[in-house]
């Protein structure tokens, strides 16, 4: 049995999405900007996908800009708003210390270009304090960008409150909803945001396609120069097949959220409770109530996360040490570090993220396997430490 518990990294593409993408690739190759019937058929496919994505987030179709994924949506939101507000001379941007690299590195790039940036801290449960935003925001602030759900620990931020504070100071509010869209029911109006990023491959759509919802009237300058596609907000011939895949995945997610969110939460909770009960030295990272239903992040005392990931992979269980990028680089999680955890805890934590196809049988299997794997790793690391100590390497 191979078990995939890494849905925050990416999800399997739903069969209906594969079908829709294949059909478009096979039968409808037109350029959506062409006047003839081939082009108009492609345009109709884009319009249909635009309506589906707008419905998923409760916005208007004209407010959706298709992009190449979450990273581009975040870049377009932050750079696009920053650039558009240059004439106002406002030069301050605010984000949090636990954002995805797509946001953090965009902030770093803008800092180098003369923008003043502020990173809000988080508490031990991974949540931003709105009072801190009140203390740092000024009439110079152009944009506040705080993620809706964190990719490593799943924690949900008080977006509505943060957006309201931003608006009181004349700043726009962007949320990176890449880990929330398609997983929890929400609307841009309830959240009170001005811009929202999402990515198809996090909810059973294809990779390399996403969208930015941009409230009508909030100005955005395209980060890419070229044609006038997407109402001048994103140049380049549209990825029609990918966008149709995004639209199909959005409809699928919208239809399933009401039943799938509680189902996944029950599976996740069973997994989490089982691990805490069966394995000693375990702690959950992040708030256990205010989070997306599919994610748990657990630290295992005296176990190195990478070793556990590999040992579980050998047992056919795929998990992650956090964000996909940092797991490749063996770096301690910046999210857990920002939560104030010791370097040991930032390096012994594993993310389990469930999705559409997961079953209770799979949870039971992981609960059977995990205690043995942990016991073995702890025994080995104990022997390793003793060997080191005896040879004089460690004092
Ligand atoms: N934002 C968050 C919170 C994410 O988790 C990810 C992907 O892991 C991204 C942005 C980037 O999305 P994409 O992979 O579509 O570029």
Short mmCIF file of C-alpha atoms and ligand atoms in Angstrom, two decimals:
data_model
loop_
_atom_site.label_atom_id
_atom_site.label_comp_id
_atom_site.label_asym_id
_atom_site.label_seq_id
_atom_site.Cartn_x
_atom_site.Cartn_y
_atom_site.Cartn_z
CA UNK A 1 0.00 0.00 0.00
CA UNK A 2 1.43 3.43 -0.96
CA UNK A 3 0.04 6.27 1.07
CA UNK A 4 0.21 9.93 0.06
CA UNK A 5 -0.02 12.33 3.01
CA UNK A 6 1.68 15.30 1.32
CA UNK A 7 -1.23 17.16 -0.26
CA UNK A 8 0.08 20.58 0.81
CA UNK A 9 3.05 20.02 -1.54
CA UNK A 10 0.78 19.01 -4.38
CA UNK A 11 -2.31 16.91 -5.03
CA UNK A 12 -3.11 14.13 -7.50
CA UNK A 13 -4.93 15.51 -10.54
CA UNK A 14 -8.61 14.49 -10.40
CA UNK A 15 -9.72 12.19 -13.27
CA UNK A 16 -12.37 14.72 -14.41
CA UNK A 17 -9.60 17.36 -14.63
CA UNK A 18 -7.35 15.07 -16.68
CA UNK A 19 -10.29 14.45 -18.98
CA UNK A 20 -11.13 18.16 -19.40
CA UNK A 21 -7.48 19.13 -20.01
CA UNK A 22 -6.99 16.31 -22.53
CA UNK A 23 -10.16 17.22 -24.38
CA UNK A 24 -9.09 20.85 -24.75
CA UNK A 25 -5.56 19.91 -25.83
CA UNK A 26 -6.90 17.46 -28.37
CA UNK A 27 -9.87 19.36 -29.75
CA UNK A 28 -9.47 23.08 -29.07
CA UNK A 29 -6.12 24.55 -29.94
CA UNK A 30 -7.32 28.07 -30.75
CA UNK A 31 -5.75 31.24 -29.40
CA UNK A 32 -8.35 32.95 -27.20
CA UNK A 33 -7.43 36.34 -28.72
CA UNK A 34 -8.30 35.24 -32.29
CA UNK A 35 -11.50 36.58 -33.82
CA UNK A 36 -12.37 33.40 -35.76
CA UNK A 37 -14.37 30.48 -34.43
CA UNK A 38 -11.30 28.55 -33.22
CA UNK A 39 -10.33 31.53 -31.07
CA UNK A 40 -13.86 32.11 -29.84
CA UNK A 41 -14.19 28.48 -28.74
CA UNK A 42 -11.01 28.88 -26.69
CA UNK A 43 -12.31 32.18 -25.28
CA UNK A 44 -15.57 30.50 -24.27
CA UNK A 45 -13.54 27.84 -22.41
CA UNK A 46 -11.62 30.60 -20.58
CA UNK A 47 -14.85 32.39 -19.69
CA UNK A 48 -16.33 29.22 -18.27
CA UNK A 49 -13.21 28.57 -16.13
CA UNK A 50 -13.21 32.22 -15.01
CA UNK A 51 -16.80 31.85 -13.79
CA UNK A 52 -15.89 28.65 -11.90
CA UNK A 53 -12.90 30.22 -10.13
CA UNK A 54 -14.88 33.38 -9.32
CA UNK A 55 -17.58 31.21 -7.78
CA UNK A 56 -15.07 29.28 -5.66
CA UNK A 57 -13.96 32.52 -3.97
CA UNK A 58 -17.25 34.42 -4.20
CA UNK A 59 -15.99 37.11 -6.62
CA UNK A 60 -16.91 38.35 -10.06
CA UNK A 61 -15.48 36.63 -13.18
CA UNK A 62 -14.03 39.97 -14.42
CA UNK A 63 -11.97 40.17 -11.19
CA UNK A 64 -10.07 36.93 -11.93
CA UNK A 65 -6.60 37.10 -13.53
CA UNK A 66 -5.19 33.75 -14.66
CA UNK A 67 -1.51 33.20 -13.85
CA UNK A 68 1.09 30.44 -13.90
CA UNK A 69 0.36 29.52 -10.25
CA UNK A 70 0.54 30.69 -6.67
CA UNK A 71 4.03 32.16 -6.98
CA UNK A 72 3.08 34.37 -9.90
CA UNK A 73 -0.21 35.39 -8.28
CA UNK A 74 1.68 36.51 -5.14
CA UNK A 75 4.24 38.38 -7.25
CA UNK A 76 1.54 40.06 -9.32
CA UNK A 77 -0.41 41.12 -6.23
CA UNK A 78 2.57 42.54 -4.34
CA UNK A 79 4.64 43.99 -7.16
CA UNK A 80 1.54 45.04 -9.12
CA UNK A 81 0.10 47.04 -6.21
CA UNK A 82 3.51 48.45 -5.21
CA UNK A 83 4.14 49.62 -8.75
CA UNK A 84 0.64 51.06 -9.18
CA UNK A 85 0.99 53.13 -6.02
CA UNK A 86 4.33 54.72 -6.95
CA UNK A 87 2.70 58.08 -7.80
CA UNK A 88 1.19 58.21 -4.28
CA UNK A 89 4.73 58.03 -2.83
CA UNK A 90 3.57 55.54 -0.21
CA UNK A 91 6.49 53.17 0.26
CA UNK A 92 5.71 50.80 3.11
CA UNK A 93 4.71 47.13 2.80
CA UNK A 94 3.78 44.72 5.61
CA UNK A 95 3.78 40.91 5.71
CA UNK A 96 4.37 38.15 8.28
CA UNK A 97 7.45 36.12 9.10
CA UNK A 98 5.73 32.79 8.26
CA UNK A 99 4.74 33.50 4.65
CA UNK A 100 5.68 31.24 1.76
CA UNK A 101 8.90 32.14 -0.08
CA UNK A 102 6.76 33.46 -2.95
CA UNK A 103 5.81 36.36 -0.68
CA UNK A 104 8.91 36.62 1.53
CA UNK A 105 11.38 36.73 -1.36
CA UNK A 106 9.22 39.25 -3.23
CA UNK A 107 9.38 41.47 -0.14
CA UNK A 108 13.17 41.05 0.00
CA UNK A 109 13.42 42.03 -3.68
CA UNK A 110 11.29 45.14 -3.12
CA UNK A 111 13.32 46.09 -0.03
CA UNK A 112 16.41 46.16 -2.25
CA UNK A 113 14.55 48.50 -4.58
CA UNK A 114 13.86 51.06 -1.85
CA UNK A 115 10.60 49.88 -0.29
CA UNK A 116 10.36 49.89 3.48
CA UNK A 117 9.07 46.50 4.65
CA UNK A 118 7.89 45.18 8.01
CA UNK A 119 7.56 41.51 9.00
CA UNK A 120 4.96 40.82 11.67
CA UNK A 121 5.85 38.14 14.19
CA UNK A 122 3.64 35.20 15.17
CA UNK A 123 2.92 33.70 18.58
CA UNK A 124 3.78 30.11 19.62
CA UNK A 125 0.65 28.83 17.88
CA UNK A 126 1.63 30.47 14.58
CA UNK A 127 -0.89 33.31 14.58
CA UNK A 128 -0.35 37.00 13.80
CA UNK A 129 -1.57 39.46 16.44
CA UNK A 130 -3.74 42.22 14.87
CA UNK A 131 -2.51 44.58 17.60
CA UNK A 132 0.99 44.32 16.14
CA UNK A 133 -0.34 45.39 12.74
CA UNK A 134 -2.03 48.38 14.41
CA UNK A 135 1.34 49.35 15.89
CA UNK A 136 3.34 49.22 12.64
CA UNK A 137 0.86 50.39 10.00
CA UNK A 138 1.09 54.06 8.97
CA UNK A 139 -0.34 56.39 6.35
CA UNK A 140 2.71 55.38 4.28
CA UNK A 141 1.59 51.72 4.08
CA UNK A 142 0.48 50.64 0.60
CA UNK A 143 -0.19 46.94 1.07
CA UNK A 144 -0.49 44.35 3.82
CA UNK A 145 -0.04 40.75 2.67
CA UNK A 146 -0.86 37.98 5.17
CA UNK A 147 -1.50 34.38 4.18
CA UNK A 148 -4.89 32.83 4.90
CA UNK A 149 -3.52 29.38 5.80
CA UNK A 150 0.07 28.42 6.44
CA UNK A 151 1.51 25.65 4.25
CA UNK A 152 3.58 23.98 7.01
CA UNK A 153 1.27 24.03 10.02
CA UNK A 154 -2.12 24.84 8.45
CA UNK A 155 -2.88 27.69 10.88
CA UNK A 156 -5.51 30.19 9.72
CA UNK A 157 -4.83 33.88 10.24
CA UNK A 158 -7.40 36.48 11.42
CA UNK A 159 -7.58 37.81 7.86
CA UNK A 160 -10.86 39.68 8.24
CA UNK A 161 -9.59 41.65 11.22
CA UNK A 162 -6.21 42.33 9.59
CA UNK A 163 -7.88 43.50 6.36
CA UNK A 164 -10.16 45.87 8.29
CA UNK A 165 -7.17 47.44 10.07
CA UNK A 166 -5.37 47.84 6.73
CA UNK A 167 -8.37 49.60 5.20
CA UNK A 168 -8.67 51.98 8.16
CA UNK A 169 -5.19 53.20 7.17
CA UNK A 170 -5.88 53.36 3.43
CA UNK A 171 -3.78 50.27 2.62
CA UNK A 172 -4.86 47.39 0.40
CA UNK A 173 -4.91 43.84 1.75
CA UNK A 174 -3.68 40.74 -0.09
CA UNK A 175 -4.00 37.18 1.16
CA UNK A 176 -2.08 34.19 -0.14
CA UNK A 177 -4.92 31.66 -0.02
CA UNK A 178 -2.99 28.94 -1.87
CA UNK A 179 -3.39 26.52 1.07
CA UNK A 180 -6.97 27.51 1.87
CA UNK A 181 -8.74 27.79 -1.48
CA UNK A 182 -10.61 24.59 -2.28
CA UNK A 183 -10.10 23.29 1.27
CA UNK A 184 -12.39 25.54 3.29
CA UNK A 185 -15.49 27.47 2.30
CA UNK A 186 -14.81 31.22 2.09
CA UNK A 187 -15.64 34.30 0.12
CA UNK A 188 -13.51 37.32 -0.62
CA UNK A 189 -16.31 39.50 0.76
CA UNK A 190 -16.46 37.70 4.11
CA UNK A 191 -12.68 37.95 4.31
CA UNK A 192 -12.81 41.62 3.32
CA UNK A 193 -9.65 41.35 1.19
CA UNK A 194 -8.68 43.22 -1.99
CA UNK A 195 -6.48 40.55 -3.59
CA UNK A 196 -6.37 36.77 -3.15
CA UNK A 197 -3.95 34.22 -4.65
CA UNK A 198 -4.76 30.59 -5.40
CA UNK A 199 -3.10 27.70 -7.22
CA UNK A 200 -4.76 24.80 -9.09
CA UNK A 201 -2.33 22.04 -8.07
CA UNK A 202 -3.23 22.41 -4.39
CA UNK A 203 -6.81 21.29 -5.07
CA UNK A 204 -6.52 18.47 -7.59
CA UNK A 205 -5.85 20.66 -10.62
CA UNK A 206 -2.77 20.83 -12.85
CA UNK A 207 0.55 22.42 -11.88
CA UNK A 208 1.65 25.70 -13.44
CA UNK A 209 -1.72 27.44 -13.37
CA UNK A 210 -3.42 29.64 -10.80
CA UNK A 211 -5.32 32.86 -10.37
CA UNK A 212 -5.29 36.19 -8.64
CA UNK A 213 -8.63 37.62 -7.58
CA UNK A 214 -8.34 41.39 -7.74
CA UNK A 215 -11.24 43.49 -6.42
CA UNK A 216 -12.69 45.69 -9.13
CA UNK A 217 -11.32 49.20 -8.76
CA UNK A 218 -8.11 48.27 -6.92
CA UNK A 219 -5.31 49.23 -9.26
CA UNK A 220 -2.70 46.74 -10.36
CA UNK A 221 0.13 47.10 -12.86
CA UNK A 222 1.00 43.99 -14.86
CA UNK A 223 4.38 42.56 -13.87
CA UNK A 224 4.79 41.20 -17.38
CA UNK A 225 4.94 43.41 -20.43
CA UNK A 226 3.52 42.18 -23.72
CA UNK A 227 0.01 41.70 -25.09
CA UNK A 228 -3.19 43.00 -23.56
CA UNK A 229 -4.50 39.65 -22.32
CA UNK A 230 -6.40 39.35 -19.03
CA UNK A 231 -7.64 42.97 -19.34
CA UNK A 232 -4.08 44.21 -19.42
CA UNK A 233 -3.26 42.61 -16.09
CA UNK A 234 -1.22 39.62 -17.35
CA UNK A 235 0.46 39.57 -20.75
CA UNK A 236 0.93 36.36 -22.73
CA UNK A 237 -1.22 33.87 -24.62
CA UNK A 238 -3.41 32.10 -22.09
CA UNK A 239 -2.68 28.50 -21.09
CA UNK A 240 -6.17 27.43 -22.15
CA UNK A 241 -5.85 23.74 -21.25
CA UNK A 242 -4.33 24.49 -17.84
CA UNK A 243 -6.96 27.13 -17.12
CA UNK A 244 -9.75 24.71 -18.05
CA UNK A 245 -8.10 22.25 -15.63
CA UNK A 246 -8.15 24.95 -12.93
CA UNK A 247 -11.82 25.69 -13.62
CA UNK A 248 -12.77 22.01 -13.48
CA UNK A 249 -10.83 21.54 -10.23
CA UNK A 250 -12.49 24.65 -8.77
CA UNK A 251 -15.98 23.26 -9.52
CA UNK A 252 -15.00 19.89 -8.07
CA UNK A 253 -13.64 21.49 -4.90
CA UNK A 254 -16.68 23.74 -4.48
CA UNK A 255 -18.99 20.73 -4.79
CA UNK A 256 -17.00 18.68 -2.26
CA UNK A 257 -15.93 21.17 0.42
CA UNK A 258 -19.06 20.74 2.56
CA UNK A 259 -18.57 16.97 2.87
CA UNK A 260 -14.82 16.68 2.42
CA UNK A 261 -13.69 19.28 4.97
CA UNK A 262 -15.31 17.49 7.95
CA UNK A 263 -14.27 14.08 6.58
CA UNK A 264 -10.63 15.17 6.30
CA UNK A 265 -10.72 16.86 9.70
CA UNK A 266 -11.94 13.60 11.27
CA UNK A 267 -9.20 11.59 9.54
CA UNK A 268 -6.54 14.15 10.47
CA UNK A 269 -7.72 14.24 14.08
CA UNK A 270 -7.68 10.44 14.30
CA UNK A 271 -4.14 10.40 12.92
CA UNK A 272 -3.00 13.16 15.26
CA UNK A 273 -4.61 11.70 18.39
CA UNK A 274 -3.25 8.25 17.51
CA UNK A 275 0.31 9.55 17.09
CA UNK A 276 0.21 11.52 20.35
CA UNK A 277 -1.12 8.44 22.18
CA UNK A 278 1.21 5.84 20.66
CA UNK A 279 4.49 7.72 20.33
CA UNK A 280 6.16 9.35 23.33
CA UNK A 281 7.86 12.74 23.01
CA UNK A 282 5.42 14.12 20.42
CA UNK A 283 3.93 17.63 20.23
CA UNK A 284 1.60 19.30 17.73
CA UNK A 285 2.99 22.47 16.16
CA UNK A 286 0.48 25.25 15.59
CA UNK A 287 -3.00 26.07 16.79
CA UNK A 288 -5.16 22.94 16.88
CA UNK A 289 -8.51 24.63 16.36
CA UNK A 290 -7.85 27.53 13.98
CA UNK A 291 -6.43 25.61 11.03
CA UNK A 292 -7.32 24.00 7.71
CA UNK A 293 -8.91 20.55 8.10
CA UNK A 294 -6.27 18.48 6.30
CA UNK A 295 -3.01 19.42 8.03
CA UNK A 296 -1.13 18.44 11.16
CA UNK A 297 2.50 19.17 11.95
CA UNK A 298 4.07 17.09 14.71
CA UNK A 299 7.48 17.18 16.32
CA UNK A 300 9.10 13.90 17.37
CA UNK A 301 11.63 14.28 20.15
CA UNK A 302 15.06 12.72 19.46
CA UNK A 303 14.26 12.05 15.79
CA UNK A 304 15.68 13.90 12.83
CA UNK A 305 12.84 14.83 10.48
CA UNK A 306 14.72 13.93 7.28
CA UNK A 307 15.54 10.45 8.61
CA UNK A 308 11.91 9.92 9.56
CA UNK A 309 10.73 11.12 6.14
CA UNK A 310 13.04 8.63 4.40
CA UNK A 311 12.14 5.78 6.76
CA UNK A 312 8.44 6.39 6.18
CA UNK A 313 8.99 6.60 2.44
CA UNK A 314 10.58 3.13 2.59
CA UNK A 315 7.36 1.97 4.26
CA UNK A 316 5.36 3.50 1.38
CA UNK A 317 4.20 6.59 3.30
CA UNK A 318 4.88 10.04 1.79
CA UNK A 319 5.05 12.98 4.22
CA UNK A 320 7.04 16.20 4.34
CA UNK A 321 9.29 18.14 6.65
CA UNK A 322 7.44 21.35 5.80
CA UNK A 323 7.53 23.35 2.62
CA UNK A 324 8.76 21.42 -0.41
CA UNK A 325 11.64 23.83 -1.00
CA UNK A 326 13.05 23.69 2.51
CA UNK A 327 12.79 19.89 2.64
CA UNK A 328 15.19 19.72 -0.34
CA UNK A 329 17.65 22.11 1.29
CA UNK A 330 17.77 20.50 4.77
CA UNK A 331 17.09 23.92 6.28
CA UNK A 332 15.26 24.33 9.57
CA UNK A 333 11.73 25.57 8.98
CA UNK A 334 11.50 29.39 9.05
CA UNK A 335 7.89 28.99 10.19
CA UNK A 336 8.72 26.93 13.29
CA UNK A 337 11.65 29.23 13.99
CA UNK A 338 9.36 32.26 13.84
CA UNK A 339 7.09 30.52 16.37
CA UNK A 340 10.03 30.61 18.78
CA UNK A 341 10.85 26.90 18.81
CA UNK A 342 14.29 25.50 19.63
CA UNK A 343 16.50 24.47 16.71
CA UNK A 344 15.92 20.85 17.77
CA UNK A 345 12.16 21.23 17.40
CA UNK A 346 12.48 23.04 14.06
CA UNK A 347 14.40 20.03 12.76
CA UNK A 348 12.34 17.16 14.16
CA UNK A 349 8.94 18.11 12.80
CA UNK A 350 6.90 16.35 10.15
CA UNK A 351 3.90 17.60 8.22
CA UNK A 352 1.06 15.21 7.41
CA UNK A 353 -1.35 16.74 4.88
CA UNK A 354 -4.35 14.72 3.76
CA UNK A 355 -6.53 15.02 0.68
CA UNK A 356 -9.35 13.80 -1.51
CA UNK A 357 -8.47 10.10 -1.88
CA UNK A 358 -7.23 9.36 1.65
CA UNK A 359 -9.07 6.76 3.74
CA UNK A 360 -9.33 5.60 7.34
CA UNK A 361 -7.51 2.39 6.38
CA UNK A 362 -4.52 4.51 5.38
CA UNK A 363 -4.61 6.40 8.69
CA UNK A 364 -4.72 3.06 10.55
CA UNK A 365 -1.78 1.76 8.53
CA UNK A 366 0.34 4.84 9.37
CA UNK A 367 -0.59 4.50 13.04
CA UNK A 368 0.59 0.87 12.93
CA UNK A 369 3.88 1.61 11.17
CA UNK A 370 4.96 4.87 12.77
CA UNK A 371 5.69 3.73 16.37
CA UNK A 372 8.07 1.01 15.10
CA UNK A 373 9.83 3.41 12.73
CA UNK A 374 10.30 5.97 15.51
CA UNK A 375 11.52 3.37 17.96
CA UNK A 376 14.10 2.15 15.46
CA UNK A 377 15.33 5.66 14.64
CA UNK A 378 15.64 6.55 18.32
CA UNK A 379 17.57 3.36 19.01
CA UNK A 380 19.94 4.07 16.12
CA UNK A 381 20.45 7.71 17.10
CA UNK A 382 21.14 6.62 20.69
CA UNK A 383 23.77 4.11 19.47
CA UNK A 384 25.17 6.81 17.15
CA UNK A 385 25.46 9.31 19.99
CA UNK A 386 27.18 6.74 22.22
CA UNK A 387 29.61 5.78 19.47
CA UNK A 388 30.43 9.44 18.89
CA UNK A 389 30.90 10.06 22.59
CA UNK A 390 33.08 7.00 23.05
CA UNK A 391 35.33 7.96 20.13
CA UNK A 392 35.70 11.42 21.63
CA UNK A 393 33.97 13.31 18.78
CA UNK A 394 31.32 14.71 21.11
CA UNK A 395 32.24 15.99 24.54
N1 LIG B 1 1.90 30.10 -1.32
C1 LIG B 1 1.75 29.04 -0.53
C2 LIG B 1 1.18 29.23 0.84
C3 LIG B 1 2.13 27.77 -0.95
O1 LIG B 1 2.00 26.73 -0.14
C4 LIG B 1 2.68 27.63 -2.26
C5 LIG B 1 3.16 26.31 -2.73
O2 LIG B 1 3.59 25.48 -1.96
C6 LIG B 1 2.79 28.78 -3.06
C7 LIG B 1 2.40 29.99 -2.56
C8 LIG B 1 3.34 28.70 -4.45
O3 LIG B 1 2.38 28.15 -5.32
P1 LIG B 1 2.85 27.50 -6.71
O4 LIG B 1 3.49 26.20 -6.39
O5 LIG B 1 1.56 27.33 -7.48
O6 LIG B 1 3.75 28.47 -7.36
#
